[in-house]
Amino acid sequence: QVTLRESGPALVKPTQTLTLTCTFSGFSLSTLGMCVSWIRQPPGKALEWLALIDWDDVKYYSPSLKTRLSISKDTSKNQVVLTMTNMDPVDTATYYCTRSPLPGGFDFWGQGTLVTVSS
Amino acid sequence: SYELTQPPSVSVSPGQTARITCSADALPKQFAYWYQQKPGQAPVQVIYKDTERPSGIPERFSGSSSGTTVTLTISGVQAEDEADYYCQSADISGAHRVFGGGTKLTVL
């Protein structure tokens, strides 16, 4: 049974750095072709892909946000961590962690965590 | 930046067929995926690799592809199908995933 769970602060201040952790079970991120992605959704708006890390520790980022994002993994702990710097109120969104096996879809999702950016 | 284009809304009566399109230049070279999202819930994948249906997804959901357009078809729409639907693919490099803007399906 595949599960993913996001954890992190519900509230961050503008200019702060957001750190989110995805803890997963039911699959291994060291398996060939396996990846984990982060996706966000501002209230009432569309989904936006943020970043992906693959089994070989290769990382991809949204071109529009790549200067602010960093993704990493701890395979032994079954965790993937996303950091986003210089947070702004427009970054207020529900952040989802997803399993994303090649070639490219997102087949399992966490329940999401709402992050609000406000002073 | 690379974009997938979907209609903002589609309306159908129960029992009819709903078709939601998604267009982009790289779709002939990259697989498309479809997700259903109901209010307050995480998205659920309903179609993968253009035409495949995950286990547990009703047979009334199907996907097709023609050139730069992919289509999600829901045959015999039910009230429970009312939701937002998102297409997703990758840019021509395959490195960057991208979502369409979403289509709100209303069951009249």
mmCIF file of N, CA and C in Angstrom, chain B residues 5-107:
data_model
loop_
_atom_site.group_PDB
_atom_site.id
_atom_site.type_symbol
_atom_site.label_atom_id
_atom_site.label_comp_id
_atom_site.label_asym_id
_atom_site.label_seq_id
_atom_site.Cartn_x
_atom_site.Cartn_y
_atom_site.Cartn_z
ATOM 1 N N THR B 5 -3.316 23.695 -22.827
ATOM 2 C CA THR B 5 -4.533 24.500 -22.893
ATOM 3 C C THR B 5 -5.774 23.629 -22.773
ATOM 4 N N GLN B 6 -6.592 23.937 -21.760
ATOM 5 C CA GLN B 6 -7.862 23.257 -21.541
ATOM 6 C C GLN B 6 -8.985 24.281 -21.539
ATOM 7 N N PRO B 7 -10.215 23.858 -21.892
ATOM 8 C CA PRO B 7 -11.349 24.776 -21.726
ATOM 9 C C PRO B 7 -11.628 24.964 -20.243
ATOM 10 N N PRO B 8 -12.016 26.168 -19.821
ATOM 11 C CA PRO B 8 -12.258 26.391 -18.394
ATOM 12 C C PRO B 8 -13.428 25.585 -17.846
ATOM 13 N N SER B 9 -14.429 25.334 -18.677
ATOM 14 C CA SER B 9 -15.609 24.649 -18.173
ATOM 15 C C SER B 9 -16.276 23.825 -19.271
ATOM 16 N N VAL B 10 -16.913 22.753 -18.826
ATOM 17 C CA VAL B 10 -17.724 21.882 -19.683
ATOM 18 C C VAL B 10 -18.957 21.499 -18.880
ATOM 19 N N SER B 11 -20.128 21.548 -19.532
ATOM 20 C CA SER B 11 -21.364 21.173 -18.857
ATOM 21 C C SER B 11 -22.072 20.096 -19.655
ATOM 22 N N VAL B 12 -22.584 19.096 -18.953
ATOM 23 C CA VAL B 12 -23.345 18.028 -19.593
ATOM 24 C C VAL B 12 -24.460 17.586 -18.667
ATOM 25 N N SER B 13 -25.481 16.970 -19.253
ATOM 26 C CA SER B 13 -26.560 16.391 -18.457
ATOM 27 C C SER B 13 -26.194 14.959 -18.089
ATOM 28 N N PRO B 14 -26.766 14.465 -17.002
ATOM 29 C CA PRO B 14 -26.490 13.074 -16.613
ATOM 30 C C PRO B 14 -26.807 12.112 -17.759
ATOM 31 N N GLY B 15 -25.904 11.126 -17.921
ATOM 32 C CA GLY B 15 -26.091 10.143 -18.974
ATOM 33 C C GLY B 15 -25.474 10.511 -20.304
ATOM 34 N N GLN B 16 -25.147 11.791 -20.476
ATOM 35 C CA GLN B 16 -24.514 12.227 -21.717
ATOM 36 C C GLN B 16 -23.015 11.976 -21.664
ATOM 37 N N THR B 17 -22.347 12.294 -22.772
ATOM 38 C CA THR B 17 -20.901 12.131 -22.864
ATOM 39 C C THR B 17 -20.209 13.487 -22.737
ATOM 40 N N ALA B 18 -19.225 13.537 -21.847
ATOM 41 C CA ALA B 18 -18.423 14.748 -21.670
ATOM 42 C C ALA B 18 -17.060 14.526 -22.307
ATOM 43 N N ARG B 19 -16.618 15.530 -23.037
ATOM 44 C CA ARG B 19 -15.284 15.489 -23.645
ATOM 45 C C ARG B 19 -14.513 16.734 -23.235
ATOM 46 N N ILE B 20 -13.337 16.510 -22.680
ATOM 47 C CA ILE B 20 -12.475 17.597 -22.235
ATOM 48 C C ILE B 20 -11.166 17.495 -23.012
ATOM 49 N N THR B 21 -10.809 18.570 -23.683
ATOM 50 C CA THR B 21 -9.618 18.560 -24.524
ATOM 51 C C THR B 21 -8.444 19.253 -23.839
ATOM 52 N N CYS B 22 -7.260 18.928 -24.341
ATOM 53 C CA CYS B 22 -6.018 19.494 -23.816
ATOM 54 C C CYS B 22 -5.057 19.576 -25.000
ATOM 55 N N SER B 23 -4.537 20.769 -25.242
ATOM 56 C CA SER B 23 -3.702 20.960 -26.433
ATOM 57 C C SER B 23 -2.341 21.535 -26.085
ATOM 58 N N ALA B 24 -1.318 21.062 -26.786
ATOM 59 C CA ALA B 24 0.043 21.592 -26.632
ATOM 60 C C ALA B 24 0.933 21.002 -27.717
ATOM 61 N N ASP B 25 1.967 21.734 -28.057
ATOM 62 C CA ASP B 25 2.823 21.333 -29.178
ATOM 63 C C ASP B 25 3.541 20.011 -28.955
ATOM 64 N N ALA B 26 3.944 19.724 -27.738
ATOM 65 C CA ALA B 26 4.770 18.536 -27.483
ATOM 66 C C ALA B 26 3.957 17.277 -27.232
ATOM 67 N N LEU B 27 2.639 17.391 -27.261
ATOM 68 C CA LEU B 27 1.821 16.211 -26.933
ATOM 69 C C LEU B 27 2.034 15.027 -27.863
ATOM 70 N N PRO B 28 2.404 15.238 -29.132
ATOM 71 C CA PRO B 28 2.697 14.050 -29.957
ATOM 72 C C PRO B 28 3.930 13.280 -29.469
ATOM 73 N N LYS B 29 4.780 13.922 -28.673
ATOM 74 C CA LYS B 29 6.030 13.293 -28.249
ATOM 75 C C LYS B 29 6.056 12.931 -26.762
ATOM 76 N N GLN B 30 5.122 13.430 -25.995
ATOM 77 C CA GLN B 30 5.083 13.163 -24.563
ATOM 78 C C GLN B 30 3.728 12.594 -24.171
ATOM 79 N N PHE B 31 3.725 11.648 -23.243
ATOM 80 C CA PHE B 31 2.462 11.104 -22.764
ATOM 81 C C PHE B 31 1.654 12.169 -22.022
ATOM 82 N N ALA B 32 0.340 11.968 -22.037
ATOM 83 C CA ALA B 32 -0.561 12.819 -21.277
ATOM 84 C C ALA B 32 -1.220 12.009 -20.173
ATOM 85 N N TYR B 33 -1.558 12.720 -19.100
ATOM 86 C CA TYR B 33 -2.191 12.127 -17.924
ATOM 87 C C TYR B 33 -3.359 13.016 -17.535
ATOM 88 N N TRP B 34 -4.379 12.418 -16.929
ATOM 89 C CA TRP B 34 -5.554 13.165 -16.495
ATOM 90 C C TRP B 34 -5.829 12.890 -15.018
ATOM 91 N N TYR B 35 -6.261 13.955 -14.320
ATOM 92 C CA TYR B 35 -6.551 13.869 -12.893
ATOM 93 C C TYR B 35 -7.916 14.472 -12.619
ATOM 94 N N GLN B 36 -8.630 13.832 -11.697
ATOM 95 C CA GLN B 36 -9.913 14.343 -11.207
ATOM 96 C C GLN B 36 -9.698 14.898 -9.813
ATOM 97 N N GLN B 37 -10.205 16.091 -9.557
ATOM 98 C CA GLN B 37 -10.102 16.665 -8.222
ATOM 99 C C GLN B 37 -11.458 17.180 -7.769
ATOM 100 N N LYS B 38 -11.929 16.626 -6.672
ATOM 101 C CA LYS B 38 -13.171 17.090 -6.052
ATOM 102 C C LYS B 38 -12.828 18.069 -4.946
ATOM 103 N N PRO B 39 -13.772 18.943 -4.577
ATOM 104 C CA PRO B 39 -13.476 19.986 -3.592
ATOM 105 C C PRO B 39 -12.913 19.429 -2.290
ATOM 106 N N GLY B 40 -11.824 20.026 -1.850
ATOM 107 C CA GLY B 40 -11.220 19.642 -0.587
ATOM 108 C C GLY B 40 -10.430 18.348 -0.612
ATOM 109 N N GLN B 41 -10.266 17.766 -1.795
ATOM 110 C CA GLN B 41 -9.566 16.486 -1.896
ATOM 111 C C GLN B 41 -8.319 16.612 -2.786
ATOM 112 N N ALA B 42 -7.398 15.681 -2.580
ATOM 113 C CA ALA B 42 -6.238 15.606 -3.464
ATOM 114 C C ALA B 42 -6.671 15.054 -4.824
ATOM 115 N N PRO B 43 -5.959 15.424 -5.878
ATOM 116 C CA PRO B 43 -6.276 14.866 -7.201
ATOM 117 C C PRO B 43 -6.117 13.354 -7.226
ATOM 118 N N VAL B 44 -6.852 12.735 -8.151
ATOM 119 C CA VAL B 44 -6.773 11.300 -8.402
ATOM 120 C C VAL B 44 -6.501 11.094 -9.892
ATOM 121 N N GLN B 45 -5.532 10.259 -10.199
ATOM 122 C CA GLN B 45 -5.226 9.971 -11.603
ATOM 123 C C GLN B 45 -6.329 9.104 -12.195
ATOM 124 N N VAL B 46 -6.888 9.530 -13.331
ATOM 125 C CA VAL B 46 -7.942 8.746 -13.971
ATOM 126 C C VAL B 46 -7.506 8.159 -15.319
ATOM 127 N N ILE B 47 -6.480 8.753 -15.928
ATOM 128 C CA ILE B 47 -5.913 8.236 -17.183
ATOM 129 C C ILE B 47 -4.398 8.432 -17.132
ATOM 130 N N TYR B 48 -3.634 7.433 -17.571
ATOM 131 C CA TYR B 48 -2.194 7.593 -17.689
ATOM 132 C C TYR B 48 -1.725 7.130 -19.054
ATOM 133 N N LYS B 49 -0.603 7.636 -19.469
ATOM 134 C CA LYS B 49 -0.013 7.328 -20.789
ATOM 135 C C LYS B 49 -1.060 7.407 -21.897
ATOM 136 N N ASP B 50 -1.722 8.525 -21.954
ATOM 137 C CA ASP B 50 -2.708 8.899 -22.985
ATOM 138 C C ASP B 50 -4.040 8.156 -22.888
ATOM 139 N N THR B 51 -3.967 6.818 -22.762
ATOM 140 C CA THR B 51 -5.193 6.028 -22.920
ATOM 141 C C THR B 51 -5.428 4.973 -21.849
ATOM 142 N N GLU B 52 -4.469 4.796 -20.942
ATOM 143 C CA GLU B 52 -4.585 3.723 -19.951
ATOM 144 C C GLU B 52 -5.389 4.169 -18.738
ATOM 145 N N ARG B 53 -6.142 3.261 -18.195
ATOM 146 C CA ARG B 53 -6.993 3.569 -17.030
ATOM 147 C C ARG B 53 -6.461 2.821 -15.806
ATOM 148 N N PRO B 54 -6.143 3.542 -14.720
ATOM 149 C CA PRO B 54 -5.666 2.860 -13.498
ATOM 150 C C PRO B 54 -6.738 1.934 -12.944
ATOM 151 N N SER B 55 -6.308 0.944 -12.187
ATOM 152 C CA SER B 55 -7.275 0.049 -11.583
ATOM 153 C C SER B 55 -8.151 0.835 -10.611
ATOM 154 N N GLY B 56 -9.424 0.493 -10.613
ATOM 155 C CA GLY B 56 -10.372 1.163 -9.739
ATOM 156 C C GLY B 56 -11.071 2.344 -10.380
ATOM 157 N N ILE B 57 -10.589 2.777 -11.537
ATOM 158 C CA ILE B 57 -11.253 3.883 -12.240
ATOM 159 C C ILE B 57 -12.338 3.296 -13.147
ATOM 160 N N PRO B 58 -13.549 3.833 -13.076
ATOM 161 C CA PRO B 58 -14.654 3.268 -13.876
ATOM 162 C C PRO B 58 -14.364 3.273 -15.376
ATOM 163 N N GLU B 59 -14.933 2.293 -16.065
ATOM 164 C CA GLU B 59 -14.708 2.151 -17.504
ATOM 165 C C GLU B 59 -15.249 3.320 -18.302
ATOM 166 N N ARG B 60 -16.127 4.128 -17.720
ATOM 167 C CA ARG B 60 -16.689 5.256 -18.472
ATOM 168 C C ARG B 60 -15.637 6.346 -18.717
ATOM 169 N N PHE B 61 -14.507 6.261 -18.036
ATOM 170 C CA PHE B 61 -13.421 7.204 -18.278
ATOM 171 C C PHE B 61 -12.475 6.622 -19.339
ATOM 172 N N SER B 62 -12.213 7.402 -20.389
ATOM 173 C CA SER B 62 -11.280 6.962 -21.416
ATOM 174 C C SER B 62 -10.479 8.146 -21.935
ATOM 175 N N GLY B 63 -9.322 7.833 -22.508
ATOM 176 C CA GLY B 63 -8.474 8.881 -23.047
ATOM 177 C C GLY B 63 -8.102 8.569 -24.484
ATOM 178 N N SER B 64 -7.866 9.634 -25.250
ATOM 179 C CA SER B 64 -7.454 9.471 -26.634
ATOM 180 C C SER B 64 -6.483 10.580 -26.994
ATOM 181 N N SER B 65 -5.788 10.369 -28.099
ATOM 182 C CA SER B 65 -4.775 11.330 -28.531
ATOM 183 C C SER B 65 -4.806 11.465 -30.041
ATOM 184 N N SER B 66 -4.707 12.707 -30.509
ATOM 185 C CA SER B 66 -4.646 12.950 -31.946
ATOM 186 C C SER B 66 -3.817 14.204 -32.189
ATOM 187 N N GLY B 67 -2.624 14.008 -32.689
ATOM 188 C CA GLY B 67 -1.757 15.143 -32.954
ATOM 189 C C GLY B 67 -1.422 15.890 -31.677
ATOM 190 N N THR B 68 -1.679 17.194 -31.700
ATOM 191 C CA THR B 68 -1.330 18.032 -30.558
ATOM 192 C C THR B 68 -2.458 18.149 -29.542
ATOM 193 N N THR B 69 -3.469 17.305 -29.653
ATOM 194 C CA THR B 69 -4.615 17.349 -28.730
ATOM 195 C C THR B 69 -4.883 15.974 -28.128
ATOM 196 N N VAL B 70 -5.076 15.980 -26.825
ATOM 197 C CA VAL B 70 -5.527 14.774 -26.140
ATOM 198 C C VAL B 70 -6.910 15.069 -25.572
ATOM 199 N N THR B 71 -7.705 14.017 -25.395
ATOM 200 C CA THR B 71 -9.088 14.186 -24.958
ATOM 201 C C THR B 71 -9.422 13.180 -23.864
ATOM 202 N N LEU B 72 -10.047 13.693 -22.809
ATOM 203 C CA LEU B 72 -10.625 12.843 -21.777
ATOM 204 C C LEU B 72 -12.114 12.741 -22.084
ATOM 205 N N THR B 73 -12.601 11.517 -22.209
ATOM 206 C CA THR B 73 -14.011 11.288 -22.482
ATOM 207 C C THR B 73 -14.640 10.558 -21.299
ATOM 208 N N ILE B 74 -15.759 11.087 -20.836
ATOM 209 C CA ILE B 74 -16.522 10.432 -19.776
ATOM 210 C C ILE B 74 -17.875 10.078 -20.368
ATOM 211 N N SER B 75 -18.096 8.788 -20.547
ATOM 212 C CA SER B 75 -19.330 8.313 -21.155
ATOM 213 C C SER B 75 -20.370 8.026 -20.081
ATOM 214 N N GLY B 76 -21.615 8.401 -20.349
ATOM 215 C CA GLY B 76 -22.648 8.165 -19.349
ATOM 216 C C GLY B 76 -22.335 8.887 -18.047
ATOM 217 N N VAL B 77 -22.146 10.200 -18.147
ATOM 218 C CA VAL B 77 -21.734 11.002 -16.990
ATOM 219 C C VAL B 77 -22.714 10.835 -15.828
ATOM 220 N N GLN B 78 -22.143 10.727 -14.640
ATOM 221 C CA GLN B 78 -22.937 10.642 -13.418
ATOM 222 C C GLN B 78 -22.702 11.879 -12.564
ATOM 223 N N ALA B 79 -23.623 12.135 -11.670
ATOM 224 C CA ALA B 79 -23.515 13.316 -10.805
ATOM 225 C C ALA B 79 -22.188 13.327 -10.045
ATOM 226 N N GLU B 80 -21.708 12.155 -9.672
ATOM 227 C CA GLU B 80 -20.463 12.058 -8.900
ATOM 228 C C GLU B 80 -19.235 12.428 -9.714
ATOM 229 N N ASP B 81 -19.383 12.582 -11.029
ATOM 230 C CA ASP B 81 -18.250 12.955 -11.874
ATOM 231 C C ASP B 81 -18.006 14.457 -11.885
ATOM 232 N N GLU B 82 -18.918 15.219 -11.287
ATOM 233 C CA GLU B 82 -18.729 16.668 -11.219
ATOM 234 C C GLU B 82 -17.469 16.962 -10.419
ATOM 235 N N ALA B 83 -16.515 17.638 -11.046
ATOM 236 C CA ALA B 83 -15.193 17.858 -10.447
ATOM 237 C C ALA B 83 -14.374 18.741 -11.374
ATOM 238 N N ASP B 84 -13.185 19.095 -10.912
ATOM 239 C CA ASP B 84 -12.188 19.732 -11.766
ATOM 240 C C ASP B 84 -11.307 18.636 -12.365
ATOM 241 N N TYR B 85 -10.998 18.795 -13.645
ATOM 242 C CA TYR B 85 -10.149 17.829 -14.335
ATOM 243 C C TYR B 85 -8.924 18.547 -14.896
ATOM 244 N N TYR B 86 -7.762 17.950 -14.650
ATOM 245 C CA TYR B 86 -6.498 18.535 -15.096
ATOM 246 C C TYR B 86 -5.765 17.562 -16.018
ATOM 247 N N CYS B 87 -5.287 18.072 -17.141
ATOM 248 C CA CYS B 87 -4.362 17.287 -17.939
ATOM 249 C C CYS B 87 -2.943 17.627 -17.502
ATOM 250 N N GLN B 88 -2.039 16.718 -17.768
ATOM 251 C CA GLN B 88 -0.638 16.893 -17.355
ATOM 252 C C GLN B 88 0.251 16.176 -18.356
ATOM 253 N N SER B 89 1.365 16.785 -18.638
ATOM 254 C CA SER B 89 2.343 16.161 -19.531
ATOM 255 C C SER B 89 3.727 16.700 -19.166
ATOM 256 N N ALA B 90 4.632 16.654 -20.126
ATOM 257 C CA ALA B 90 5.984 17.169 -19.910
ATOM 258 C C ALA B 90 6.377 18.011 -21.111
ATOM 259 N N ASP B 91 7.361 18.883 -20.902
ATOM 260 C CA ASP B 91 7.827 19.665 -22.040
ATOM 261 C C ASP B 91 8.626 18.774 -22.983
ATOM 262 N N ILE B 92 9.084 19.337 -24.089
ATOM 263 C CA ILE B 92 9.712 18.523 -25.126
ATOM 264 C C ILE B 92 10.965 17.818 -24.608
ATOM 265 N N SER B 93 11.623 18.400 -23.622
ATOM 266 C CA SER B 93 12.814 17.766 -23.053
ATOM 267 C C SER B 93 12.465 16.566 -22.187
ATOM 268 N N GLY B 94 11.219 16.542 -21.691
ATOM 269 C CA GLY B 94 10.803 15.488 -20.780
ATOM 270 C C GLY B 94 11.180 15.737 -19.339
ATOM 271 N N ALA B 95 11.954 16.781 -19.099
ATOM 272 C CA ALA B 95 12.459 17.019 -17.748
ATOM 273 C C ALA B 95 11.452 17.726 -16.858
ATOM 274 N N HIS B 96 10.640 18.554 -17.446
ATOM 275 C CA HIS B 96 9.749 19.409 -16.664
ATOM 276 C C HIS B 96 8.305 19.014 -16.884
ATOM 277 N N ARG B 97 7.648 18.700 -15.776
ATOM 278 C CA ARG B 97 6.227 18.371 -15.850
ATOM 279 C C ARG B 97 5.407 19.654 -15.919
ATOM 280 N N VAL B 98 4.228 19.554 -16.476
ATOM 281 C CA VAL B 98 3.376 20.734 -16.592
ATOM 282 C C VAL B 98 1.918 20.303 -16.534
ATOM 283 N N PHE B 99 1.078 21.145 -15.936
ATOM 284 C CA PHE B 99 -0.360 20.933 -15.842
ATOM 285 C C PHE B 99 -1.106 21.927 -16.714
ATOM 286 N N GLY B 100 -2.252 21.498 -17.213
ATOM 287 C CA GLY B 100 -3.170 22.433 -17.826
ATOM 288 C C GLY B 100 -3.861 23.272 -16.761
ATOM 289 N N GLY B 101 -4.611 24.253 -17.191
ATOM 290 C CA GLY B 101 -5.266 25.159 -16.274
ATOM 291 C C GLY B 101 -6.491 24.590 -15.578
ATOM 292 N N GLY B 102 -6.909 23.391 -15.981
ATOM 293 C CA GLY B 102 -8.047 22.755 -15.344
ATOM 294 C C GLY B 102 -9.360 23.062 -16.037
ATOM 295 N N THR B 103 -10.260 22.080 -16.010
ATOM 296 C CA THR B 103 -11.602 22.224 -16.576
ATOM 297 C C THR B 103 -12.618 21.822 -15.518
ATOM 298 N N LYS B 104 -13.544 22.718 -15.246
ATOM 299 C CA LYS B 104 -14.604 22.407 -14.282
ATOM 300 C C LYS B 104 -15.732 21.720 -15.025
ATOM 301 N N LEU B 105 -15.986 20.467 -14.671
ATOM 302 C CA LEU B 105 -17.091 19.713 -15.262
ATOM 303 C C LEU B 105 -18.323 19.880 -14.389
ATOM 304 N N THR B 106 -19.370 20.417 -14.971
ATOM 305 C CA THR B 106 -20.646 20.580 -14.281
ATOM 306 C C THR B 106 -21.650 19.589 -14.843
ATOM 307 N N VAL B 107 -22.280 18.846 -13.942
ATOM 308 C CA VAL B 107 -23.332 17.913 -14.337
ATOM 309 C C VAL B 107 -24.663 18.596 -14.050
#
